[in-house]
mmCIF file of C-alpha atoms and ligand atoms in Angstrom:
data_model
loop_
_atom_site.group_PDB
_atom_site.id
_atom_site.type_symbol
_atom_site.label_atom_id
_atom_site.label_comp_id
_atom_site.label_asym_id
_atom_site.label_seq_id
_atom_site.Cartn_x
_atom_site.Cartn_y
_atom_site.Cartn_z
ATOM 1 C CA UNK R 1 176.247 106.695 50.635
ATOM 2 C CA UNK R 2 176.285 104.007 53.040
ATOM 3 C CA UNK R 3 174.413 100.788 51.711
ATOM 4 C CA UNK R 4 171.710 99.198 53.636
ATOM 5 C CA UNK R 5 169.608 95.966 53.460
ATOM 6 C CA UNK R 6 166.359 98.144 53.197
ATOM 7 C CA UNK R 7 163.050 96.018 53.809
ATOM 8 C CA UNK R 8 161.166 98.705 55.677
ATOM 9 C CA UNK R 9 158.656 98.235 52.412
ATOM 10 C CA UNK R 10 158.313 98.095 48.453
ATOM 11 C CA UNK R 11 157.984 101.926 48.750
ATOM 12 C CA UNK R 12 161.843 102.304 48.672
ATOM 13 C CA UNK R 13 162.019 100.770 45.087
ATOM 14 C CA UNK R 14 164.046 102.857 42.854
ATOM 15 C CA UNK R 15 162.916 103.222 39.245
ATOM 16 C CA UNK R 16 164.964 101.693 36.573
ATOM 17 C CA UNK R 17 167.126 102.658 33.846
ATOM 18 C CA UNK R 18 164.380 102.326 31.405
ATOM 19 C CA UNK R 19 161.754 104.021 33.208
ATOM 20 C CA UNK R 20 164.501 107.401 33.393
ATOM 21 C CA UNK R 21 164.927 106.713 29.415
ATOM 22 C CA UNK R 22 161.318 106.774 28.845
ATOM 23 C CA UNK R 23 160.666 109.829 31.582
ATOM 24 C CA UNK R 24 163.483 111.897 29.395
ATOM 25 C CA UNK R 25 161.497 111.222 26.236
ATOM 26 C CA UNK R 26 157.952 110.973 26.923
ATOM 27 C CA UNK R 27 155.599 113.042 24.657
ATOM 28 C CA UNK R 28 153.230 115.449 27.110
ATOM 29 C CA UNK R 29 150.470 117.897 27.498
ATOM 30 C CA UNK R 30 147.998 119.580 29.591
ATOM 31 C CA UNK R 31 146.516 116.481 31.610
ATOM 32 C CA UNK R 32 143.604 118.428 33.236
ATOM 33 C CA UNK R 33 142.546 119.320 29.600
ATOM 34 C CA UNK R 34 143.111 115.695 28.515
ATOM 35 C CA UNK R 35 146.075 116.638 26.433
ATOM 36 C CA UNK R 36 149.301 114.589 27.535
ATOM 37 C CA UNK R 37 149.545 111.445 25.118
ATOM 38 C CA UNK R 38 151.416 109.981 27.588
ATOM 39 C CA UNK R 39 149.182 110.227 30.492
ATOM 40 C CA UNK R 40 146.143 109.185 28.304
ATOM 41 C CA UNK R 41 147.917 105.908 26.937
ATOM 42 C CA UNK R 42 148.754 104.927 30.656
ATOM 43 C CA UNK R 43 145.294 105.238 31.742
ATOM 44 C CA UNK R 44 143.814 103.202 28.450
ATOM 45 C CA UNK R 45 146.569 100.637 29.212
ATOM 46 C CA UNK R 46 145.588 100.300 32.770
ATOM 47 C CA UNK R 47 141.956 99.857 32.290
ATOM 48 C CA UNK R 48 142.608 97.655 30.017
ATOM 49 C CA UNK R 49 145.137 95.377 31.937
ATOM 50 C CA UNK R 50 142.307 94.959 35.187
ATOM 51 C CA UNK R 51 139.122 94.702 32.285
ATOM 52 C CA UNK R 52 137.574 97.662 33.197
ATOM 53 C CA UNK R 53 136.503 100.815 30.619
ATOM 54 C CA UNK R 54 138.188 104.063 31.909
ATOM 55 C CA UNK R 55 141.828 104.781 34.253
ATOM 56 C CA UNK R 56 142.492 108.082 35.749
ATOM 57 C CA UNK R 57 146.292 108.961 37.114
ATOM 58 C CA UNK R 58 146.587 109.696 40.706
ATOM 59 C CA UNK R 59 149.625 111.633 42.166
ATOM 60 C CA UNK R 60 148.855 108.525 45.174
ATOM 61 C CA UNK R 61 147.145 105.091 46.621
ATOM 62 C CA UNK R 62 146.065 107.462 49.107
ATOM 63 C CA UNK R 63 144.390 110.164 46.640
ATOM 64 C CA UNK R 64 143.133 107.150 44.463
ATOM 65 C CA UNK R 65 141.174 105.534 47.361
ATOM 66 C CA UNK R 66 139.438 108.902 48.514
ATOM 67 C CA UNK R 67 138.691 109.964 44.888
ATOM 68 C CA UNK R 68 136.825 106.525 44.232
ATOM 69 C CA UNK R 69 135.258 106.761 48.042
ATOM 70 C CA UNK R 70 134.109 110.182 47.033
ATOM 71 C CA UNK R 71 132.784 109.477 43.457
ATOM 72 C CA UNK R 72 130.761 106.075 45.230
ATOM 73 C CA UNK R 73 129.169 108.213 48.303
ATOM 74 C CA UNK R 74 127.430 110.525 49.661
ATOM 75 C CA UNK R 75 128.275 112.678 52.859
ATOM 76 C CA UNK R 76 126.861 110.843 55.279
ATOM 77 C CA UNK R 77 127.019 107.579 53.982
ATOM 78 C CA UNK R 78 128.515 104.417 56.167
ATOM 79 C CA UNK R 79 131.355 102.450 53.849
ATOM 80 C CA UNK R 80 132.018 98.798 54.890
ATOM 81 C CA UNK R 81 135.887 97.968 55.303
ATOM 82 C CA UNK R 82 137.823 95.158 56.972
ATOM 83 C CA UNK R 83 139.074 96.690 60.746
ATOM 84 C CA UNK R 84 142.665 96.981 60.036
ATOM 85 C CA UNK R 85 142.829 98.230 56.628
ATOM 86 C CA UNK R 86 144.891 100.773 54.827
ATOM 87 C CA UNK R 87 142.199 103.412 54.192
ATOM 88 C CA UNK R 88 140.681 103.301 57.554
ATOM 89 C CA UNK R 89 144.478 102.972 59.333
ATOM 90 C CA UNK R 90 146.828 104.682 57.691
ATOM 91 C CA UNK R 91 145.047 107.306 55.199
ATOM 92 C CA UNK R 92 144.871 110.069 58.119
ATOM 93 C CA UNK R 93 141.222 109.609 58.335
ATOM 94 C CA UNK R 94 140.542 111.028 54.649
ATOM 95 C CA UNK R 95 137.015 109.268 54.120
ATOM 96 C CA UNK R 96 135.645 110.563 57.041
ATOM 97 C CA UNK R 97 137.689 114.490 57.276
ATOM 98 C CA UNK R 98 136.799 115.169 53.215
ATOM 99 C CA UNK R 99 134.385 112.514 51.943
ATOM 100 C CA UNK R 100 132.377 113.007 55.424
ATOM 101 C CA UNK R 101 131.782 109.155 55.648
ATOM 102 C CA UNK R 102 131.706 106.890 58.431
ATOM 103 C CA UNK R 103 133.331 103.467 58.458
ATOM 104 C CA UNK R 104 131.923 99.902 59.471
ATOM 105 C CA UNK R 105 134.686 97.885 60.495
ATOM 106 C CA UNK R 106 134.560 94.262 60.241
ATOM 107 C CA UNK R 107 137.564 91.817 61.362
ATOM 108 C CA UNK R 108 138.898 89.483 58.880
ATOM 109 C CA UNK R 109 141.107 86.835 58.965
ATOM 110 C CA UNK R 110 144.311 88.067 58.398
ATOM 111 C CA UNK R 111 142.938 90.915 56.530
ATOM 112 C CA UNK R 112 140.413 88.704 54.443
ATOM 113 C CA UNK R 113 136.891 89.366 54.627
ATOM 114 C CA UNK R 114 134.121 86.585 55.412
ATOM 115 C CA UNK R 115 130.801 87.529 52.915
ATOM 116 C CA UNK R 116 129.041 85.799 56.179
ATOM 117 C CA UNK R 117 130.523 89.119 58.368
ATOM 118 C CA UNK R 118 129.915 91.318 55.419
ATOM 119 C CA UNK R 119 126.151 90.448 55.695
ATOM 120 C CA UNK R 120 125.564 90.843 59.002
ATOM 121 C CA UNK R 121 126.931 94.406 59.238
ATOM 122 C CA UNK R 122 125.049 95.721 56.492
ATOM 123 C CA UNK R 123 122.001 97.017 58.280
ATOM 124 C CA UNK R 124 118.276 97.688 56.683
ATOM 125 C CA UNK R 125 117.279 101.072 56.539
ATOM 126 C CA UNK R 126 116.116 102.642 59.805
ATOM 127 C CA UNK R 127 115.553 106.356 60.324
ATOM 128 C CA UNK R 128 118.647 106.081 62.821
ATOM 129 C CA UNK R 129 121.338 104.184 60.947
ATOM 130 C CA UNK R 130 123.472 105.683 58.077
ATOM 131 C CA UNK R 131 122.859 104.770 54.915
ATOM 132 C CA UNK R 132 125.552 101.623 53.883
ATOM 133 C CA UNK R 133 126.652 102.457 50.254
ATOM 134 C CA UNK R 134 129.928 101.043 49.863
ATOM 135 C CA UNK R 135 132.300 97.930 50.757
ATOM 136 C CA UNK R 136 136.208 98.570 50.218
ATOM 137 C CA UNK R 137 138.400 95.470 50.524
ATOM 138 C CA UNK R 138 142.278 95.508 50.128
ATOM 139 C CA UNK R 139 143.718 92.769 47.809
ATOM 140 C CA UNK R 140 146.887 92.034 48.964
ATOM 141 C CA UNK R 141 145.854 93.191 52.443
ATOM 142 C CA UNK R 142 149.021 94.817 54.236
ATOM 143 C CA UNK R 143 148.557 94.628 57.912
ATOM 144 C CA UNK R 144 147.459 91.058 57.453
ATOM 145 C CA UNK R 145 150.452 89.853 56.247
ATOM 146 C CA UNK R 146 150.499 90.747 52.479
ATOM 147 C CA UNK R 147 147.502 88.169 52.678
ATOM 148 C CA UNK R 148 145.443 87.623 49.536
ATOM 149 C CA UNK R 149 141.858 87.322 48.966
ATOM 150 C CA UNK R 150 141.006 84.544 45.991
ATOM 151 C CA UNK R 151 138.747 85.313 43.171
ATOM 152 C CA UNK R 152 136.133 83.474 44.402
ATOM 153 C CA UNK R 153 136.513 85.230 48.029
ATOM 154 C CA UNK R 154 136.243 88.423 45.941
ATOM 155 C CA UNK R 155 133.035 87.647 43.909
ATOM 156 C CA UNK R 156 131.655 86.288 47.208
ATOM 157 C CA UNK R 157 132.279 89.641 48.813
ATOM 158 C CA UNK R 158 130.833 91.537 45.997
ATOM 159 C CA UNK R 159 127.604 89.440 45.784
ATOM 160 C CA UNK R 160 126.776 90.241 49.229
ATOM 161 C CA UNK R 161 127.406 93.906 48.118
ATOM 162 C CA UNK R 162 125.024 93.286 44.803
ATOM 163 C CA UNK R 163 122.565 91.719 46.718
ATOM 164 C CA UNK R 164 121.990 94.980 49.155
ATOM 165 C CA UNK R 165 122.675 97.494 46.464
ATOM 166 C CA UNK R 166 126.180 98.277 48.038
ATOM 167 C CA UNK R 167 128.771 99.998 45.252
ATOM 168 C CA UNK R 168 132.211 97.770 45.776
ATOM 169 C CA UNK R 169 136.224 99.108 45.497
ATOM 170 C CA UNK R 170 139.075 97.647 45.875
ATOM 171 C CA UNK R 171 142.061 99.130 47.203
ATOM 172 C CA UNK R 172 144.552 96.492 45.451
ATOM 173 C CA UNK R 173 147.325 98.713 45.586
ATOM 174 C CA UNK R 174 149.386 95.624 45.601
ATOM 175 C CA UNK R 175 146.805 93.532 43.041
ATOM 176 C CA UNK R 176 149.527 92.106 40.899
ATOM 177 C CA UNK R 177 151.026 90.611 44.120
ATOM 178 C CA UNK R 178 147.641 88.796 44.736
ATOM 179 C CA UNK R 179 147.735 88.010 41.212
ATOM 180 C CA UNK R 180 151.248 86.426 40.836
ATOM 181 C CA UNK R 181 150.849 84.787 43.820
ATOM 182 C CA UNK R 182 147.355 83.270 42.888
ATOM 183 C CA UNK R 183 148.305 82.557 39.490
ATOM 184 C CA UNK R 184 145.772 84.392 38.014
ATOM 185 C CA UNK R 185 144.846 87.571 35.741
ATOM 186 C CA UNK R 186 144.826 91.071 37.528
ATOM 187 C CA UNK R 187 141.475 91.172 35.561
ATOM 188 C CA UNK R 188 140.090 88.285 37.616
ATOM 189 C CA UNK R 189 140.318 90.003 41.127
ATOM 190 C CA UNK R 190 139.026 93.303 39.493
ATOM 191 C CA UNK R 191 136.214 91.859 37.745
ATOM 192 C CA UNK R 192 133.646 91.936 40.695
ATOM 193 C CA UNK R 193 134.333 95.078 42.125
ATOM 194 C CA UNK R 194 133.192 99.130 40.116
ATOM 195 C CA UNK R 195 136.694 100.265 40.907
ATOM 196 C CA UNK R 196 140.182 99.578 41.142
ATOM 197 C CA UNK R 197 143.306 101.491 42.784
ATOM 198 C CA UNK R 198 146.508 100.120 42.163
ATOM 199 C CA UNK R 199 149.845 101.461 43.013
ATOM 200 C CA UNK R 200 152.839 101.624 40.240
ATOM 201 C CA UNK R 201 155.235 103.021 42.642
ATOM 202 C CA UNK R 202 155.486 100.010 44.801
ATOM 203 C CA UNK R 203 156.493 96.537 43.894
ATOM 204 C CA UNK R 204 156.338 97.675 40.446
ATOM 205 C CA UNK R 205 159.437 100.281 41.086
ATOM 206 C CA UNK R 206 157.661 103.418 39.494
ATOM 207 C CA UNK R 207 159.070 106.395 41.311
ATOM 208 C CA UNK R 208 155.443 107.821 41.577
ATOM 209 C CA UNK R 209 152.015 107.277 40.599
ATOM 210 C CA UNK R 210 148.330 105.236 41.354
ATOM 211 C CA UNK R 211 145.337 104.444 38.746
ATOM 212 C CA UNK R 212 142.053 104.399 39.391
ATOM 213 C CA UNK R 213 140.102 102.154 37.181
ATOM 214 C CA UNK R 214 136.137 101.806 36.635
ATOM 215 C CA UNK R 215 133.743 102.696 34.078
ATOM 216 C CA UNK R 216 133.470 105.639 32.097
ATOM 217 C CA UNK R 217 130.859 107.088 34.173
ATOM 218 C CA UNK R 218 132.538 106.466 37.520
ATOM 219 C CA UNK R 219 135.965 107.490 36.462
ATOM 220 C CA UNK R 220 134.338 110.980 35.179
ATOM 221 C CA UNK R 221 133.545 111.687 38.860
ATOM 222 C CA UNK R 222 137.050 110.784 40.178
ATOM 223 C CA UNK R 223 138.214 112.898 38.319
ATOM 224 C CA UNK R 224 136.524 115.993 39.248
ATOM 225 C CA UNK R 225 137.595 115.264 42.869
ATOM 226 C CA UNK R 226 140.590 114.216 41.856
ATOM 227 C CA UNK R 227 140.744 117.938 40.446
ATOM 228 C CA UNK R 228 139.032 119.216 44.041
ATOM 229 C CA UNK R 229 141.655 117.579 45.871
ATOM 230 C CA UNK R 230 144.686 119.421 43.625
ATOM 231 C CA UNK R 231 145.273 116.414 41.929
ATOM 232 C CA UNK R 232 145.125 117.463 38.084
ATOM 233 C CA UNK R 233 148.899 117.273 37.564
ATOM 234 C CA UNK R 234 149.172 119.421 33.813
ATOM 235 C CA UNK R 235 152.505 117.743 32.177
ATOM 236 C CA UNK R 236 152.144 114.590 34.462
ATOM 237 C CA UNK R 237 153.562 112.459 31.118
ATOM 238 C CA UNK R 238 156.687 112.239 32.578
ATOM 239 C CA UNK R 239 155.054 110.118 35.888
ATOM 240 C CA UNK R 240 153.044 108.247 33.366
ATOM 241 C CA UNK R 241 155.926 107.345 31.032
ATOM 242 C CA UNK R 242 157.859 105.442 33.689
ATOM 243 C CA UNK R 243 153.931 103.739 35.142
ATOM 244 C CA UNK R 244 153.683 102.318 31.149
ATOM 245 C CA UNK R 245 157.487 100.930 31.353
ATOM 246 C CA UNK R 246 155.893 99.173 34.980
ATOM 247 C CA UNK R 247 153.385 97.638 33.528
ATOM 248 C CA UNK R 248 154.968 96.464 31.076
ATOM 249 C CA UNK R 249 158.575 95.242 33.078
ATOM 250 C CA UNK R 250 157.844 94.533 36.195
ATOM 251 C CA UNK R 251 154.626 92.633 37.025
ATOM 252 C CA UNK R 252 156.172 88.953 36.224
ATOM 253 C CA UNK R 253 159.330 89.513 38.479
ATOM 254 C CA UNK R 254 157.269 89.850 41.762
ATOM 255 C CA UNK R 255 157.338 86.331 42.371
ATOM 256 C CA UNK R 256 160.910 86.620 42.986
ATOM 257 C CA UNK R 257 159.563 89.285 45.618
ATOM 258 C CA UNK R 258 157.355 86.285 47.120
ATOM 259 C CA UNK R 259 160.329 83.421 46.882
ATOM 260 C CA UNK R 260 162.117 85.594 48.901
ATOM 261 C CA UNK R 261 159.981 86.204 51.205
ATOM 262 C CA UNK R 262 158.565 82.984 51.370
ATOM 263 C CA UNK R 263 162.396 82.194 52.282
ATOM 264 C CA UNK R 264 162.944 84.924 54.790
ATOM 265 C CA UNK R 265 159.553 83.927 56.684
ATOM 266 C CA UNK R 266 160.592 80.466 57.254
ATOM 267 C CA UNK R 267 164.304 81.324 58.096
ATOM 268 C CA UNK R 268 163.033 83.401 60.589
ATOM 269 C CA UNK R 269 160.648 80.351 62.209
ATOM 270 C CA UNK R 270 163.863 78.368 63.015
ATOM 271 C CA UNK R 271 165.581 81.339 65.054
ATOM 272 C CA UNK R 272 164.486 80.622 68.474
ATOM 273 C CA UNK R 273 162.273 83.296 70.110
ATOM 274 C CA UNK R 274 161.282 84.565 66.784
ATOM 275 C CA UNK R 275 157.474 84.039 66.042
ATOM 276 C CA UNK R 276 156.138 83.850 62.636
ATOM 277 C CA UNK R 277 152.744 83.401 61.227
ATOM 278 C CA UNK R 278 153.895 81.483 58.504
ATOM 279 C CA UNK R 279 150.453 81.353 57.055
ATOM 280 C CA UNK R 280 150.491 84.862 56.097
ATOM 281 C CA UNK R 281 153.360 85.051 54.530
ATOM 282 C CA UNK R 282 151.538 84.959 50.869
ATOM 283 C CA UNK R 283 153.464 87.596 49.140
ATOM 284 C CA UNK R 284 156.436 89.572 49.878
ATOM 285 C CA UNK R 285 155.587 90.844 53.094
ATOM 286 C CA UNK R 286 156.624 89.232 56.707
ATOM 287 C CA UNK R 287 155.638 89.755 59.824
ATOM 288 C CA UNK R 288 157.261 88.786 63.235
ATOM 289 C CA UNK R 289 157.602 89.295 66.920
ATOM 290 C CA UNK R 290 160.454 89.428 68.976
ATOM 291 C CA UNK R 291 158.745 89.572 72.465
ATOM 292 C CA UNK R 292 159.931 86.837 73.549
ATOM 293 C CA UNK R 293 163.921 87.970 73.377
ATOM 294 C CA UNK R 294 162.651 90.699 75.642
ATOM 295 C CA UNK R 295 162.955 93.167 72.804
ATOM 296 C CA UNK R 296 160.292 96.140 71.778
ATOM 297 C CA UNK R 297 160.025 96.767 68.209
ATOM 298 C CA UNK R 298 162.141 100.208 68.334
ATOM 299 C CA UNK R 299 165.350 98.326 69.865
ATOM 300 C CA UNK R 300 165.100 95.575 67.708
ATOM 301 C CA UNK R 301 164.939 97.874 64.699
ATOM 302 C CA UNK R 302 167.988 99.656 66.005
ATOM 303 C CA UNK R 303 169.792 96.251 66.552
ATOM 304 C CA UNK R 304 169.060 95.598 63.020
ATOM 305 C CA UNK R 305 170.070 99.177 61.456
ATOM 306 C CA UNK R 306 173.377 98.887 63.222
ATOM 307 C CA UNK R 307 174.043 95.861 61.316
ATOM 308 C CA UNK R 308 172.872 97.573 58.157
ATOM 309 C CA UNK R 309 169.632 96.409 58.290
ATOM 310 C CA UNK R 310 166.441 98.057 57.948
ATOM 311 C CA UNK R 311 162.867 96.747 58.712
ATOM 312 C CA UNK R 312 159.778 98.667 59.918
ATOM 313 C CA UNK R 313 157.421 98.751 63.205
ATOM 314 C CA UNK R 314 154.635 97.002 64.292
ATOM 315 C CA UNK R 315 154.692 98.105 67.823
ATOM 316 C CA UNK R 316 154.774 97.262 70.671
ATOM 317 C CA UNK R 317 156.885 93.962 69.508
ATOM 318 C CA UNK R 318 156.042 93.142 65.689
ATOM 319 C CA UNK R 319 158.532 93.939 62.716
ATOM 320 C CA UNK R 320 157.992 93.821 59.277
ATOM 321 C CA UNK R 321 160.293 93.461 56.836
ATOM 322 C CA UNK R 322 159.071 93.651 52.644
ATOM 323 C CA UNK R 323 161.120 91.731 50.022
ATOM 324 C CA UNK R 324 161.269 94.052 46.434
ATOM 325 C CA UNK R 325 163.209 94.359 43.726
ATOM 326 C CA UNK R 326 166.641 95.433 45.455
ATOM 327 C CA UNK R 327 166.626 92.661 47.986
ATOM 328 C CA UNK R 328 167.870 89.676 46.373
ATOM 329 C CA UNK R 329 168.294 86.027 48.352
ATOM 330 C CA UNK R 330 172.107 86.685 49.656
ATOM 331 C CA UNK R 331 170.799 89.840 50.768
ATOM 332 C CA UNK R 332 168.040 87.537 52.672
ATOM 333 C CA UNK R 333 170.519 84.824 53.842
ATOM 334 C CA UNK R 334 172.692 87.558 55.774
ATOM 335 C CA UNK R 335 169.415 89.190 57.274
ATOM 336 C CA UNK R 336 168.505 86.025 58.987
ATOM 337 C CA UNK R 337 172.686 85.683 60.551
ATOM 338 C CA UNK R 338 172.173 89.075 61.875
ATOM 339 C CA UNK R 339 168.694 88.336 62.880
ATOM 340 C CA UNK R 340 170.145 84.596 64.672
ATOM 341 C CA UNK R 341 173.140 86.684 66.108
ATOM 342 C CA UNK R 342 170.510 89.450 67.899
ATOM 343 C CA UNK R 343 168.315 86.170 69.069
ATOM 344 C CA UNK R 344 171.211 84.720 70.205
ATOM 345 C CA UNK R 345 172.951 87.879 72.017
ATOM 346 C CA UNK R 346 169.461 88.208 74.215
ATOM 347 C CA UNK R 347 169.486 84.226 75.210
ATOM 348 C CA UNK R 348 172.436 84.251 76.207
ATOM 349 C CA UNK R 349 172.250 86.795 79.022
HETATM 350 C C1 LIG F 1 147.223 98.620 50.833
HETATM 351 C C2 LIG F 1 147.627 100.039 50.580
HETATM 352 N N1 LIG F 1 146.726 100.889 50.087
HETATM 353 C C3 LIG F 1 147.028 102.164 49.821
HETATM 354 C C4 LIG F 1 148.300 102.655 50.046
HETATM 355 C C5 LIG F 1 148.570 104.105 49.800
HETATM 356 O O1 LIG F 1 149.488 104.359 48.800
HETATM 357 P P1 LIG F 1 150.357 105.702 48.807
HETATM 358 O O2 LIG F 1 151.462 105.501 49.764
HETATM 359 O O3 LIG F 1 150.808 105.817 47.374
HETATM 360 O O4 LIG F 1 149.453 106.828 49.198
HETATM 361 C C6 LIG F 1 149.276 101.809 50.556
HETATM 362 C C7 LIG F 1 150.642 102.299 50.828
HETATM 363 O O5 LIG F 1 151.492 101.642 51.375
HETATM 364 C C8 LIG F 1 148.931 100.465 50.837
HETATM 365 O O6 LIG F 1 149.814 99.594 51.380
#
């Protein structure tokens, strides 16, 4: 297999040698009748970990978001969300196609919400409007940057919601980036909002898996859509044993994720005709355009994979390029000759 220098994203991660020890030996049941150990320690651990009372396994981020948009709304309903976000961008449309609700999009900065914006695009009732029921924010926020919303941003947000009588989830698939980067407890940014999604398979190197976290009540009605959906997974132990070993491994090492990144980002601002926002460069994601070398994103990716580099799209001339657990800082230092030698192959001519 021929080796690459893969920061397309933390998706890629490959779980680790305890993670296959624990899936080989993990104790399982009937999930959808509440029977796999395994499955039901995950889900106590995870609720636990972000303060709240009840976790439910999800096959997904994806599947986690919809159940918890489901089990806050009703069809019909208008949910709040900041314009570029994952569930309105990227989660084929889900909220609206199965949960039949319409989003409000409101433009942060860099992904992060202002409560000012939040209140001004709740409207009062009027025979015409939908009825608001829900705010989602995403903590870290991807297509901002891997930007992340403090703890006082968050109970900001969620006052607004309180105030109106607005349900709030958070999407913080990566919350333990936010966290590590803050400095904080994972419990800190969940406190203010009724649920939680967070993604094991990411930065935390899980090969599958999502929980939903919230209280008993709420978590009751994910997961009878989670069930609706085809999510009940029967013997889904072996997922869960490898989400505990997670949990437990990998949350402190993602600020090596961030150093890395952090040193990537500002590489990358010395290589002339690269732009970088530096400023969003808050966890292990980076962002950059290459424009100005004349290059699209699609033939600067292929510049990049032919010097055994991999980075994803942000057309028409953005890259982005995520720093995880197999990308260590030599890897980083030979991304930035390759990315000085493209720079400098386009000045030249
Ligand atoms: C912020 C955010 N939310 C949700 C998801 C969805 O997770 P999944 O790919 O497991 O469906 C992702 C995936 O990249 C994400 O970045």
């Amino acid at each position: 297999m021929e080796t690459f220098i893969d920061l397309r994203s933390d998706t890629v991660t490959q779980p680790t040698p305890e993670m296959l020890q624990a899936i080989i030996s993990a104790q399982v049941g009937d999930d959808c009748s509440r029977e796999d150990p395994t499955v039901n320690r995950l889900e106590a651990m995870a609720a636990s970990r972000l303060g709240k009372e009840a976790g439910l396994l999800v096959p997904s981020g994806t599947m986690g978001n919809l159940v918890s948009v489901l089990a806050h709304t009703h069809r019909g309903d208008e949910v709040i969300m900041e314009s570029e976000c994952h569930i309105y961008y990227y989660e084929v449309g889900s909220i609206s196609a199965v949960a039949g609700v319409i989003p409000r999009l409101v433009k942060g900065n860099h992904g992060v919400l202002d409560p000012d914006d939040l209140k001004k695009a709740i409207r009062g009732e009027d025979i015409h409007y939908p009825t608001p029921t829900l705010i989602a924010v995403e903590n870290t926020h991807n297509r901002g940057g891997g930007t992340v919303t403090s703890v006082e941003q968050s109970r900001a947000i969620c006052d607004v919601a309180k105030d109106r009588g607005l349900s709030t989830h958070l999407d913080g698939a990566r919350i333990f980036n936010a966290a590590v980067a803050l400095g904080v407890d994972a419990r800190e940014l969940a406190q203010p909002f009724d649920s939680v999604m967070f993604c094991l398979s990411k930065g935390l190197s899980a090969p599958v898996g999502s929980v939903v976290v919230g209280s008993r009540e709420f978590i009751e009605r994910a997961r009878k859509y989670r069930k609706m959906l085809g999510g009940g997974m029967r013997q889904a132990g072996i997922i869960a044993a490898a989400g505990i070993v997670a949990l437990e491994t990998m949350v402190d090492r993602l600020e090596e994720d961030h150093i890395n990144a952090r040193y990537l980002g500002e590489g990358l601002a010395e290589i002339s005709g690269i732009q970088v926002e530096l400023e969003t460069v808050q966890t292990n994601m980076v962002y950059f355009d290459v424009g100005e070398l004349g290059f699209d994103s699609v033939s600067f990716l292929k510049e990049l994979e032919m010097r055994k580099v991999r980075a994803s799209l942000r057309p028409p001339t953005g890259v982005r390029m995520v720093t995880h657990r197999h990308i260590s800082r030599e890897n980083i230092s030979y991304v930035l000759e390759v990315v000085e030698e493209i720079a400098k192959s386009r000045s030249v001519c």
